[in-house]
XYZ file of C-alpha atoms in Angstrom:
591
model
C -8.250 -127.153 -7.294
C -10.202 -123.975 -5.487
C -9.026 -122.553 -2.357
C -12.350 -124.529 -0.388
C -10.735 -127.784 -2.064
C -7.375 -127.068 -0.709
C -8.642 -126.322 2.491
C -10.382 -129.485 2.566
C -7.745 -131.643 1.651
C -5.338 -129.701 4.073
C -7.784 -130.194 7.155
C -8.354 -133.710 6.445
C -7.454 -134.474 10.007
C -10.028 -132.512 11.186
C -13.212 -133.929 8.962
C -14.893 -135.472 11.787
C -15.047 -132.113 13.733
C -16.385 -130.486 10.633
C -18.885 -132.933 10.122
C -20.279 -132.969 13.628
C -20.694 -128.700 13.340
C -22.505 -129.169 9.926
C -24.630 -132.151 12.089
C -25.264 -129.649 14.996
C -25.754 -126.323 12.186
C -28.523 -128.227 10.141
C -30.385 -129.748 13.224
C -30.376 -126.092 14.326
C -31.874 -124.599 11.592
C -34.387 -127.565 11.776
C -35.564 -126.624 14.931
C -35.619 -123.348 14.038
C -38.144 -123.179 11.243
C -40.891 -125.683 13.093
C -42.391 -122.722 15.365
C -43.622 -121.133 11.638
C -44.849 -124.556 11.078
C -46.807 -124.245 14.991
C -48.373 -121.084 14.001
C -50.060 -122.862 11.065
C -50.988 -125.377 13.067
C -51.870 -122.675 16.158
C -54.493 -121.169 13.583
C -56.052 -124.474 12.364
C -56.624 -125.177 16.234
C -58.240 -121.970 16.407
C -60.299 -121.863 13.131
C -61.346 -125.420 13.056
C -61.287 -126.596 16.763
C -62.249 -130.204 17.189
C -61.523 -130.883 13.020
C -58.390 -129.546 13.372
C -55.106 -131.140 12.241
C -54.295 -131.678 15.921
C -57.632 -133.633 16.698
C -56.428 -136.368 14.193
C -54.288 -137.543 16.821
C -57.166 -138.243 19.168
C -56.666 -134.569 21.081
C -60.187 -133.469 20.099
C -60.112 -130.725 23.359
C -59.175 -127.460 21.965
C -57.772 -126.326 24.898
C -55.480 -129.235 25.165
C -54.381 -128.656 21.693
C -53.159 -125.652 22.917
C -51.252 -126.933 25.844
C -49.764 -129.682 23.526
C -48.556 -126.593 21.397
C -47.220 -125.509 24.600
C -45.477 -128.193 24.950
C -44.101 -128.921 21.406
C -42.685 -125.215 21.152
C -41.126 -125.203 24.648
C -39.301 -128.620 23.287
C -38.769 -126.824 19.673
C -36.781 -123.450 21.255
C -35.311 -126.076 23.785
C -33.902 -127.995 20.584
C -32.807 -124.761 19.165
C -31.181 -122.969 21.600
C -29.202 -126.673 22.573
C -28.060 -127.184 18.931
C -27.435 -123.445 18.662
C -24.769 -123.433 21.401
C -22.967 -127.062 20.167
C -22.919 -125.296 16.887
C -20.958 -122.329 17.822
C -18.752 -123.939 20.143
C -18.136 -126.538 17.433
C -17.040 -124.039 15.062
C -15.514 -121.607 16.831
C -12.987 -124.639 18.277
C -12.098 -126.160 14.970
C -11.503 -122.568 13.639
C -9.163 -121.518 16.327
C -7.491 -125.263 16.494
C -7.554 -124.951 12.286
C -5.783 -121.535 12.702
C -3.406 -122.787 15.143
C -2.052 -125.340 13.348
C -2.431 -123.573 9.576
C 0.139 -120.988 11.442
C 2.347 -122.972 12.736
C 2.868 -125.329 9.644
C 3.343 -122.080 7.729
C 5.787 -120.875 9.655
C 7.669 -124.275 9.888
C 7.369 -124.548 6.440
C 8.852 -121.059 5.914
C 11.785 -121.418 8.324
C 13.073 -124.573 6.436
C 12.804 -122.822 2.764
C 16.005 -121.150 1.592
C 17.587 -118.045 1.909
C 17.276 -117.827 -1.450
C 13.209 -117.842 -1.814
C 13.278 -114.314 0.474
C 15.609 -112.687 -1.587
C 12.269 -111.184 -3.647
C 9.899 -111.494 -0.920
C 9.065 -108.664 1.467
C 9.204 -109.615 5.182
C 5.879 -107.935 5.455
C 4.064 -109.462 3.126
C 4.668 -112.675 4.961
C 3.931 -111.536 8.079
C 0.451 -110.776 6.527
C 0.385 -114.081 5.359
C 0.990 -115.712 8.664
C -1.207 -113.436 10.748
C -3.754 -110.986 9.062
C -4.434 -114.190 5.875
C -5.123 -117.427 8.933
C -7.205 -114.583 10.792
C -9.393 -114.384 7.610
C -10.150 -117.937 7.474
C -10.674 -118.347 11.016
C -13.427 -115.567 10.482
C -15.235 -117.679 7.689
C -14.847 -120.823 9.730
C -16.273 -118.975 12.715
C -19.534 -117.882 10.895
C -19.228 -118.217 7.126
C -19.654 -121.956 7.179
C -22.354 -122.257 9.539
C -24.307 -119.456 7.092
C -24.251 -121.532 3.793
C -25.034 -124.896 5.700
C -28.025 -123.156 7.318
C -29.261 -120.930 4.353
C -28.809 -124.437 2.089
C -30.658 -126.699 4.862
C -33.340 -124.114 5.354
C -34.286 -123.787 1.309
C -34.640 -127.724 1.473
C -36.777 -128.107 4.437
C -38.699 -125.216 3.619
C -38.560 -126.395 0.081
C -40.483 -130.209 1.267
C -43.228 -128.291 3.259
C -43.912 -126.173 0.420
C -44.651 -129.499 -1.943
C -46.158 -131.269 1.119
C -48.985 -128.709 1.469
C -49.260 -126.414 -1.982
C -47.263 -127.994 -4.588
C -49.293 -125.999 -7.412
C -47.777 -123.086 -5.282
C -44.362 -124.074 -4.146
C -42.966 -124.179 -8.222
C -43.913 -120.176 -8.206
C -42.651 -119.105 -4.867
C -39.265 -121.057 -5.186
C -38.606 -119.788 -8.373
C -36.355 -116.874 -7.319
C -34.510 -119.183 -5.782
C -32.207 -120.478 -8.648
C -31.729 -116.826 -9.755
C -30.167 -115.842 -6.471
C -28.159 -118.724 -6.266
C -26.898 -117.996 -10.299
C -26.612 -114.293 -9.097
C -24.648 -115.419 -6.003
C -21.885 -117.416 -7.873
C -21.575 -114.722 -10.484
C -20.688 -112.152 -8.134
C -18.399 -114.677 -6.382
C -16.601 -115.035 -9.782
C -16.324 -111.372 -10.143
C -15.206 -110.809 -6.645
C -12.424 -113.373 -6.637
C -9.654 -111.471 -8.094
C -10.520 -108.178 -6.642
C -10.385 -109.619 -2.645
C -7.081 -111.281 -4.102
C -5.972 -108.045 -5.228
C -6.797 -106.631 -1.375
C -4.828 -108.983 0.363
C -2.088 -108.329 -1.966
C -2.137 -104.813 -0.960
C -2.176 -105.192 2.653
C 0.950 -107.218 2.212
C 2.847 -104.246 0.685
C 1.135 -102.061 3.577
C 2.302 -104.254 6.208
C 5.908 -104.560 4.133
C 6.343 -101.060 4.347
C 5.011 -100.364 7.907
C 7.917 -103.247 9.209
C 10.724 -102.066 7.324
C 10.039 -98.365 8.788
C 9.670 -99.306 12.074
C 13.063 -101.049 11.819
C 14.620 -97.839 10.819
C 12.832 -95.566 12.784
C 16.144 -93.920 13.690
C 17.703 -93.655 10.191
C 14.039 -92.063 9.428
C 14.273 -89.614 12.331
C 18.209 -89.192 12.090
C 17.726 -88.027 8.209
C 14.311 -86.213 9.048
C 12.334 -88.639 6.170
C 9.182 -88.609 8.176
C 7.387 -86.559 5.782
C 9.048 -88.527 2.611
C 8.341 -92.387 4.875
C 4.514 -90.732 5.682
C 4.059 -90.249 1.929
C 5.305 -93.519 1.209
C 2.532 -95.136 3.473
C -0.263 -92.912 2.117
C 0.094 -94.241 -1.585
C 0.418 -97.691 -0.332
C -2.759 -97.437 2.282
C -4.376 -95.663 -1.228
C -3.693 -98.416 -3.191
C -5.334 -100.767 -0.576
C -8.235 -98.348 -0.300
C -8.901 -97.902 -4.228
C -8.431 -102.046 -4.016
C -11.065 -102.731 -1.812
C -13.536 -99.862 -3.222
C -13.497 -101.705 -6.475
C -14.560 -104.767 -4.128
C -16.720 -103.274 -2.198
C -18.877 -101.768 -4.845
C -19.691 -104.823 -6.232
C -20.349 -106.822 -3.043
C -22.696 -104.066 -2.022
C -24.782 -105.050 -5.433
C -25.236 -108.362 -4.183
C -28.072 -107.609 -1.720
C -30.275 -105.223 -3.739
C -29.968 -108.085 -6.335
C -31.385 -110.768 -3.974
C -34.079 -108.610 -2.334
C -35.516 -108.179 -5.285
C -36.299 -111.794 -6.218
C -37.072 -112.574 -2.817
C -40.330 -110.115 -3.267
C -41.217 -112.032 -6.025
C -41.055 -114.911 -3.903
C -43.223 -113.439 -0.878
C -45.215 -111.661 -3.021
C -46.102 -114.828 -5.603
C -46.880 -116.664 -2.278
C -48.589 -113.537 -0.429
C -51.382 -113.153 -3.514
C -51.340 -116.563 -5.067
C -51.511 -118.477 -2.094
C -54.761 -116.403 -0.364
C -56.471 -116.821 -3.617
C -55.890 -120.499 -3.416
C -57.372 -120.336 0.315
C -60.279 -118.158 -0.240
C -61.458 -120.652 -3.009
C -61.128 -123.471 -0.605
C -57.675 -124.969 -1.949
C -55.636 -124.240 0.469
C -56.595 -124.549 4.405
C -56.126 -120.931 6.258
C -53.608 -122.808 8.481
C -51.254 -123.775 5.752
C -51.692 -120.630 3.993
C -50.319 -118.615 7.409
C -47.254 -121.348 7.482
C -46.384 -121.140 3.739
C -46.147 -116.978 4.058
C -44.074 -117.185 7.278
C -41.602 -119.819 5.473
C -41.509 -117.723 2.360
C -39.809 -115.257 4.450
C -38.059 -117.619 6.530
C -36.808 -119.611 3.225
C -36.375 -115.931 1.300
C -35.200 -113.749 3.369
C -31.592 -115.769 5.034
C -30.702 -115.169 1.002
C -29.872 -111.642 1.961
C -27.349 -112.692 4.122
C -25.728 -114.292 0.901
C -24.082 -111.229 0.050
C -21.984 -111.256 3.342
C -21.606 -114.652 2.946
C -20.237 -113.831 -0.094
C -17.833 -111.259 0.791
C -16.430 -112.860 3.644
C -16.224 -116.332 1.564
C -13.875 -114.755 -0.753
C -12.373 -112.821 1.210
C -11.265 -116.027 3.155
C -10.666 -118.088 -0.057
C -8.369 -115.411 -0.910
C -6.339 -115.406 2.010
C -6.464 -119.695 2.197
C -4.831 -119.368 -1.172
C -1.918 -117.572 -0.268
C -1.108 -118.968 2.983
C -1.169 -122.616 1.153
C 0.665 -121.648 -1.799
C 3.534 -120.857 0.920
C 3.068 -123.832 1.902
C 3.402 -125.677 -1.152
C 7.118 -123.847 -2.034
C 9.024 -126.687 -2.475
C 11.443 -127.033 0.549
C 14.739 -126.948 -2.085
C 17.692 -128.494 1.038
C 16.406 -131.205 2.796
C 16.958 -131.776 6.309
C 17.226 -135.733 6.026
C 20.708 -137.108 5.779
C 23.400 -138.858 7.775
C 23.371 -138.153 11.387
C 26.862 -137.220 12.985
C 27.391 -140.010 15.930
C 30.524 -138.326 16.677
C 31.166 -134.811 17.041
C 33.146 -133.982 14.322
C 36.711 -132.822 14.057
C 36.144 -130.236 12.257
C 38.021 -130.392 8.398
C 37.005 -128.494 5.418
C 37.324 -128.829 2.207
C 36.287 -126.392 -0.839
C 36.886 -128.638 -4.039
C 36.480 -126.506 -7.248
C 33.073 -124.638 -5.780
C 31.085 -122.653 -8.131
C 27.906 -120.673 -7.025
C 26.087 -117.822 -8.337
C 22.650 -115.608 -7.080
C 19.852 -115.519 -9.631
C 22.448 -116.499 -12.471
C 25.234 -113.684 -11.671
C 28.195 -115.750 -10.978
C 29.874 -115.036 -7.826
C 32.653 -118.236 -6.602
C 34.679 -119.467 -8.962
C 36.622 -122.507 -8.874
C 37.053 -122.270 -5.363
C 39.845 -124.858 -4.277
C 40.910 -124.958 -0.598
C 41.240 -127.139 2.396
C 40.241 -126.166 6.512
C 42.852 -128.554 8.745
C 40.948 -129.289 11.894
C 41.786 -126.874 14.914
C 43.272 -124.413 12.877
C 42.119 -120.675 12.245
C 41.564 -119.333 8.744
C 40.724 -116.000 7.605
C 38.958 -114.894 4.330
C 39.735 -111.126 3.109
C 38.803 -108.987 0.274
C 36.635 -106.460 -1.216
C 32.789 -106.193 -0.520
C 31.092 -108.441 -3.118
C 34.602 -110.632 -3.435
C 32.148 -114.104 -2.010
C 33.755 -114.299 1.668
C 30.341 -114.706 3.039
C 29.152 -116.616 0.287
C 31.285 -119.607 1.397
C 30.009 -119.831 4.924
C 26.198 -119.703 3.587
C 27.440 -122.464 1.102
C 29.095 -124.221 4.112
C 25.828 -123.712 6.250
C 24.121 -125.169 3.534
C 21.846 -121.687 3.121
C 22.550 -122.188 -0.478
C 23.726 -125.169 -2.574
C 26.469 -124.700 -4.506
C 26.363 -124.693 -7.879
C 29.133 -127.035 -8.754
C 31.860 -128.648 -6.648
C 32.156 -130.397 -3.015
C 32.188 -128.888 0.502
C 33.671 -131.689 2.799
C 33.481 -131.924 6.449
C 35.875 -134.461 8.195
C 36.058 -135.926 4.358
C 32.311 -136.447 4.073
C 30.133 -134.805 1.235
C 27.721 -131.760 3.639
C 24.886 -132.591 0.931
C 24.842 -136.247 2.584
C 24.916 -135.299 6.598
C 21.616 -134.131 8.346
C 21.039 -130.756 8.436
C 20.331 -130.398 12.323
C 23.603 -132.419 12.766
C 25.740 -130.369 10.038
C 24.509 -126.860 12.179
C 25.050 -127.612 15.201
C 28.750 -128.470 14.416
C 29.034 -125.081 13.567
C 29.198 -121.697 15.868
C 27.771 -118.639 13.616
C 28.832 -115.391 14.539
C 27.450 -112.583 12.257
C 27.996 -108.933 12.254
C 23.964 -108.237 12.306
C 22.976 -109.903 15.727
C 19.901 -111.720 16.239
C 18.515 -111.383 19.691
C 15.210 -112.157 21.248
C 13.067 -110.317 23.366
C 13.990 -112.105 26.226
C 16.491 -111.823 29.041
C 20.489 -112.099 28.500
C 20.595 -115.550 30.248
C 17.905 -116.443 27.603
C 19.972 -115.295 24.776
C 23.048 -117.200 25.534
C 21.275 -120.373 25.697
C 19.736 -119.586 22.704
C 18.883 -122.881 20.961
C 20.261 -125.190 24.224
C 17.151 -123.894 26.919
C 18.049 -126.691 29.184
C 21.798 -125.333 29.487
C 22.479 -125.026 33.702
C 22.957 -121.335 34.764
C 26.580 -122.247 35.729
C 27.255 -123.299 31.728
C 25.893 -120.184 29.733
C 27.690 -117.396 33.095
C 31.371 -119.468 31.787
C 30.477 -118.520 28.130
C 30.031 -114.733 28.997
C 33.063 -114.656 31.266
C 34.480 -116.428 27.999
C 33.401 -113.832 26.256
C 33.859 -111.424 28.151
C 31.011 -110.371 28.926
C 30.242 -111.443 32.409
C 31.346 -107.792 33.881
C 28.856 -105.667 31.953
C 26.096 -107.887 32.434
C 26.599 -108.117 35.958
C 25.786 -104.147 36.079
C 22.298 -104.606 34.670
C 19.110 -104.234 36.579
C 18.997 -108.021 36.883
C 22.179 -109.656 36.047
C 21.821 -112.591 33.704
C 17.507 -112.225 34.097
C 17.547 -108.884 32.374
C 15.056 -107.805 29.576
C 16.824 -106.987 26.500
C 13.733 -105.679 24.425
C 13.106 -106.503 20.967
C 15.888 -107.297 19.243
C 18.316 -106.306 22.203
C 17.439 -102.873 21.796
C 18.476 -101.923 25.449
C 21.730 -103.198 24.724
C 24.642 -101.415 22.636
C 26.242 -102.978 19.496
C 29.460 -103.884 21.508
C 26.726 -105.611 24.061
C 25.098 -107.521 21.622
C 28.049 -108.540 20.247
C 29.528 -110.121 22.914
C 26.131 -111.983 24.022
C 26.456 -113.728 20.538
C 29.875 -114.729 20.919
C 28.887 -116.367 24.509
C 26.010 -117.938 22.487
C 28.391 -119.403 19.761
C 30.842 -120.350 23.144
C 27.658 -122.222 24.769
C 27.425 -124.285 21.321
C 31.115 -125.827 21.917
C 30.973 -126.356 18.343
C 33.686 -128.039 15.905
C 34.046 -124.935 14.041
C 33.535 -121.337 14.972
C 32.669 -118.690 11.963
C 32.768 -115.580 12.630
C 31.260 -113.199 9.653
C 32.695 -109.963 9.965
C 31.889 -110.100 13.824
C 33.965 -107.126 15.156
C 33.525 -104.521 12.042
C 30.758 -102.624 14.102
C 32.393 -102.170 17.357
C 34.792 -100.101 18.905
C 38.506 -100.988 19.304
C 38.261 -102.076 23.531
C 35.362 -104.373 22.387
C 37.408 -105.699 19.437
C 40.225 -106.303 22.105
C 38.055 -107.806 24.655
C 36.792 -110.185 21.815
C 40.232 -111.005 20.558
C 41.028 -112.103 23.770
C 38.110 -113.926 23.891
C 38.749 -115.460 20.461
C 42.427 -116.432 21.103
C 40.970 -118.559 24.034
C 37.855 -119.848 22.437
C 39.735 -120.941 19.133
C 42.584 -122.746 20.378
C 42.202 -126.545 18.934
C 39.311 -125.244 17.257
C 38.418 -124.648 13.673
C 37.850 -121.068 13.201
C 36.655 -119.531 9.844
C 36.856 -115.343 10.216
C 35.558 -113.166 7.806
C 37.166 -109.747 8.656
C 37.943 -106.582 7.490
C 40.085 -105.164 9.864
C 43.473 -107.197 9.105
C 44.455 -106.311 12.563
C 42.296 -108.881 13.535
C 43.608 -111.816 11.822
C 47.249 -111.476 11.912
C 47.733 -114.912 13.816
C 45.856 -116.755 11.351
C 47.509 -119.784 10.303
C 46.152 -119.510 6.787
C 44.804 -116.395 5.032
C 42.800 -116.359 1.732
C 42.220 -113.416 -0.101
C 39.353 -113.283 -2.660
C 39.043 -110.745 -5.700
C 35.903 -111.457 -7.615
C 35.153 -114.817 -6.397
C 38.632 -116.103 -6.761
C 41.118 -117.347 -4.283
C 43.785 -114.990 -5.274
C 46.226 -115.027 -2.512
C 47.184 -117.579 0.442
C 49.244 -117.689 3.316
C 50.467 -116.115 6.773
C 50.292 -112.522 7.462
C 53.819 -112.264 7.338
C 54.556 -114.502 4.053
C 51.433 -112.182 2.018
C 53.019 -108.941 3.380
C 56.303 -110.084 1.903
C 54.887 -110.905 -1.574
C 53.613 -107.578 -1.875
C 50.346 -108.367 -3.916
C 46.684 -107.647 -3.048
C 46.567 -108.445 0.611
C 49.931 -106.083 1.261
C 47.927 -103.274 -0.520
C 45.229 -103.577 1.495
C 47.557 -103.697 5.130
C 49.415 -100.895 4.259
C 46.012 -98.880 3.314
C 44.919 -99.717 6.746
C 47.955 -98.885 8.566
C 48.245 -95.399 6.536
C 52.012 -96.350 5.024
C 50.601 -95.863 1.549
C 52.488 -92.975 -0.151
C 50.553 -90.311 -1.944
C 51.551 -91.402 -5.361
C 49.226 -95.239 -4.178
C 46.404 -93.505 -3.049
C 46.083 -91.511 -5.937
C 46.704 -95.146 -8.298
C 43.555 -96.233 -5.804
């Protein structure tokens, strides 16, 4: 199916709209080629007086001929100019309510899909997708289709005249017609990969130009704005080389067509005054059949815009509905909690790997309700793993993740989330204001609710010193706040939630130590008769655990208390004492 299909299918809802704006774009052009047809009829009246075409109707007057011609063109531009305006308005509202809702489904769609499906996609290349790709179709829909209907409506009108008056003549001066239609399609053919080929490029462009602004301070900090500048040359060349090769065959298009539209007009130009000096053809319809060869002829030159923007649109429409069509891989439909939940896990023999590299193994372990667990290990050892498996980010491979004995594969997906509080070392903040932040998710949450999750969180004192209290502009991202800041707004966010279990993923690693202590105080509150699942690398952190897992390679490889893992001396012991500096040199050099 082409990208026009797709679109067609897609919009179905939307048909009637589209038909009406074809309706109001063919009437249009109807009106619009009668006053050629008046000039004939202006020069019979004139030439022929009372045996004119007019006088048949019983106006024999020449003079009131030519105040019913008048009449007739005021009507005719009147027509025109009304069907002109329901036209545009027609089309320019379905393509903005067309984009609107093209966009949004997109970026449903694309919020739903897995983590795994942007693991090899560039954040910028979607973003063209969403934005610069829906922009291109609205563009077509704004003009494009309202130039093919016209240009096709216009050859057939034109076309009828031409057989009603001079058939022996209309065969001749339509002839170019199929060759600039073949020509037309051929170029379309040829220009179909290359605009696909653009709008590939532009998404690398606009990948690159978002992941530098990101890092604009690594960039300036390690003075890479030369080496970044370079970067975004031979990606803007590549786009520029893309489109030349586009561009120099689009531009062939109209030299092509102008040709065979003088053999058109000049056919009708020389044949047709031959015809009316030998006294087959009336002088009237000879003056109406060389305006409407250039009428009829000359839109075709507008085919090669047409053209260009046609597939540069289909191009776009293709991408932004193959996103679409990515299968969503987790549904959201399941069980819905009626309770909240009390919070249980269980890990029975879970297996998961990325892109076929195995990375849990086996992994066999059960969450009581209200207690606090930690995971440790090395970087790469699958601690975070198992709370993207338990947010269902990923599905596991093999094996069971429980909650409160139930399978997570059977619950709703909503329900299964909002059970859980997710606190992750990279923050996510809006660009909205700190009271906006907390209540992240819950906007209906009273004022009174999201200031006792920062004082939970201790973070009602430092937001009280901003410019605005809790109605504060953070800036993109929280920006204007520092790490330690951001932190803390994202723990009150998680508090807000009064989820059954709280994760925290490596939450105080980026902070410094009177933050960390301000949020273990904060924790040691929050978690009581709460699950709590901390991912941490500081052990100082989780030393009143009730359970601690250590992972090596995937593997549970160590349980227990702080105390009861220091005593057995294994992985966990090597790993407190290289923390606390009481390794020997004769360890660290083993290390």
């Amino acid at each position: 199916m082409n990208a026009l299909s797709r679109l067609f299918a897609y919009a179905r809802d939307y048909r009637r709209d589209a038909l009406l704006a074809s309706v109001y774009s063919v009437a249009n052009k109807f009106f619009d080629i009668l006053p050629e047809v008046l000039i004939g009829v202006a020069v019979d009246v004139v030439v022929n007086k009372q045996a004119s075409f007019l006088a048949r109707f019983g106006i024999k007057d020449t003079f009131d001929q030519l105040v019913w011609l008048g009449v007739l063109t005021v009507l005719i531009w009147g027509g025109e100019s009304l069907f002109q305006f329901l036209y545009e308005v027609k089309w320019r509202n379905l393509a903005q309510s067309l984009q609107h809702r093209l966009r949004l489904d997109a970026y449903r769609h694309v919020q739903q899909l897995p983590l795994g499906y942007f693991e090899n996609k560039s954040t910028g290349n979607l973003m063209s997708i969403l934005n610069d790709d829906i922009n291109q179709m609205e563009r077509f829909l704004n003009g494009g289709a309202n130039s093919i209907l016209q240009v096709t409506s216009s050859s057939v009108l034109v076309s009828i005249v031409f057989f009603v008056l001079a058939p022996q003549l209309a065969w001749l001066a339509l002839a170019p017609v199929p060759v600039i239609l073949f020509g037309t399609f051929w170029f379309q053919q040829k220009l179909a990969p290359r605009y696909a080929a653009v709008r590939e490029s532009a998404g690398v462009i606009n990948g690159r130009l978002n992941n530098n602004l990101l890092g604009l301070a690594t960039i300036k900090a390690f003075t890479a704005e030369e080496f970044e500048a370079e970067h975004i040359r031979e990606a803007s060349e590549r786009y520029r080389t893309t489109n030349a090769r586009a561009i120099r065959l689009a531009a062939a298009i109209t030299p092509v067509i102008r040709m065979a539209i003088l053999a058109g007009f000049v056919t009708t130009l020389v044949y047709g005054g031959w015809l009316t000096t030998h006294g087959e053809l009336g002088v009237g319809s000879y003056s109406v059949l060389v305006y409407l060869t250039q009428r009829l002829l000359w839109p075709f030159t507008g085919l090669a815009e047409i053209a260009d923007l046609y597939q540069r649109s289909m191009a776009s429409i293709d991408r932004v509905l193959n996103v679409l069509n990515v299968p969503i891989a987790i549904a959201y439909e399941g069980e819905r909690l009626v309770e909240a939940p009390r919070g249980a896990l269980a890990f029975e023999r879970v297996n998961f790997g990325y892109g076929g590299t195995p990375t849990l193994h086996d992994i066999d372990l059960a969450v009581p309700a209200g207690q606090t667990v930690a995971f440790v290990g090395s970087t790469g050892s699958g601690k975070s793993t198992l709370i993207k498996l338990l947010l269902r980010f990923y599905h596991a491979d093999s094996g069971v993740i429980r909650l409160d004995g139930r399978d997570i594969t059977t619950l709703h997906l909503s329900d299964l989330r909002r059970a859980i509080g997710y606190v992750s070392q990279d923050v996510f903040l809006t660009d909205g204001s700190v009271a906006d932040n907390i209540a992240y998710g819950q906007p209906n949450a009273p004022r009174a609710a999201v200031e006792a999750a920062a004082r939970a969180a201790e973070a009602h004192e430092f937001i009280t010193r901003l410019p605005q209290g809790y109605d504060t502009p953070i800036g993109e991202r929280g920006q204007k706040l520092s790490g330690g800041q951001r932190q803390r707004l994202a723990l009150a966010r998680a508090i807000l939630k009064d989820p059954a279990i709280l994760v925290l993923d490596e939450a105080t690693s980026a902070v410094d130590n009177e933050t960390e202590a301000a949020i273990q105080r904060s924790l040691a509150h929050v978690s009581a008769g709460r699950t709590t699942l901390v991912i941490a690398h500081r052990l100082s952190t989780i030393r009143h655990a009730h359970t601690i897992h250590v992972l090596e390679q995937g593997r549970v490889v160590e349980s227990g208390t702080h105390e009861s893992l220091l005593t057995a001396g294994g992985v966990y012991a090597g790993l407190w004492r290289l923390q606390t500096g009481e390794l020997d040199a004769a360890e660290l050099t083993a290390m």
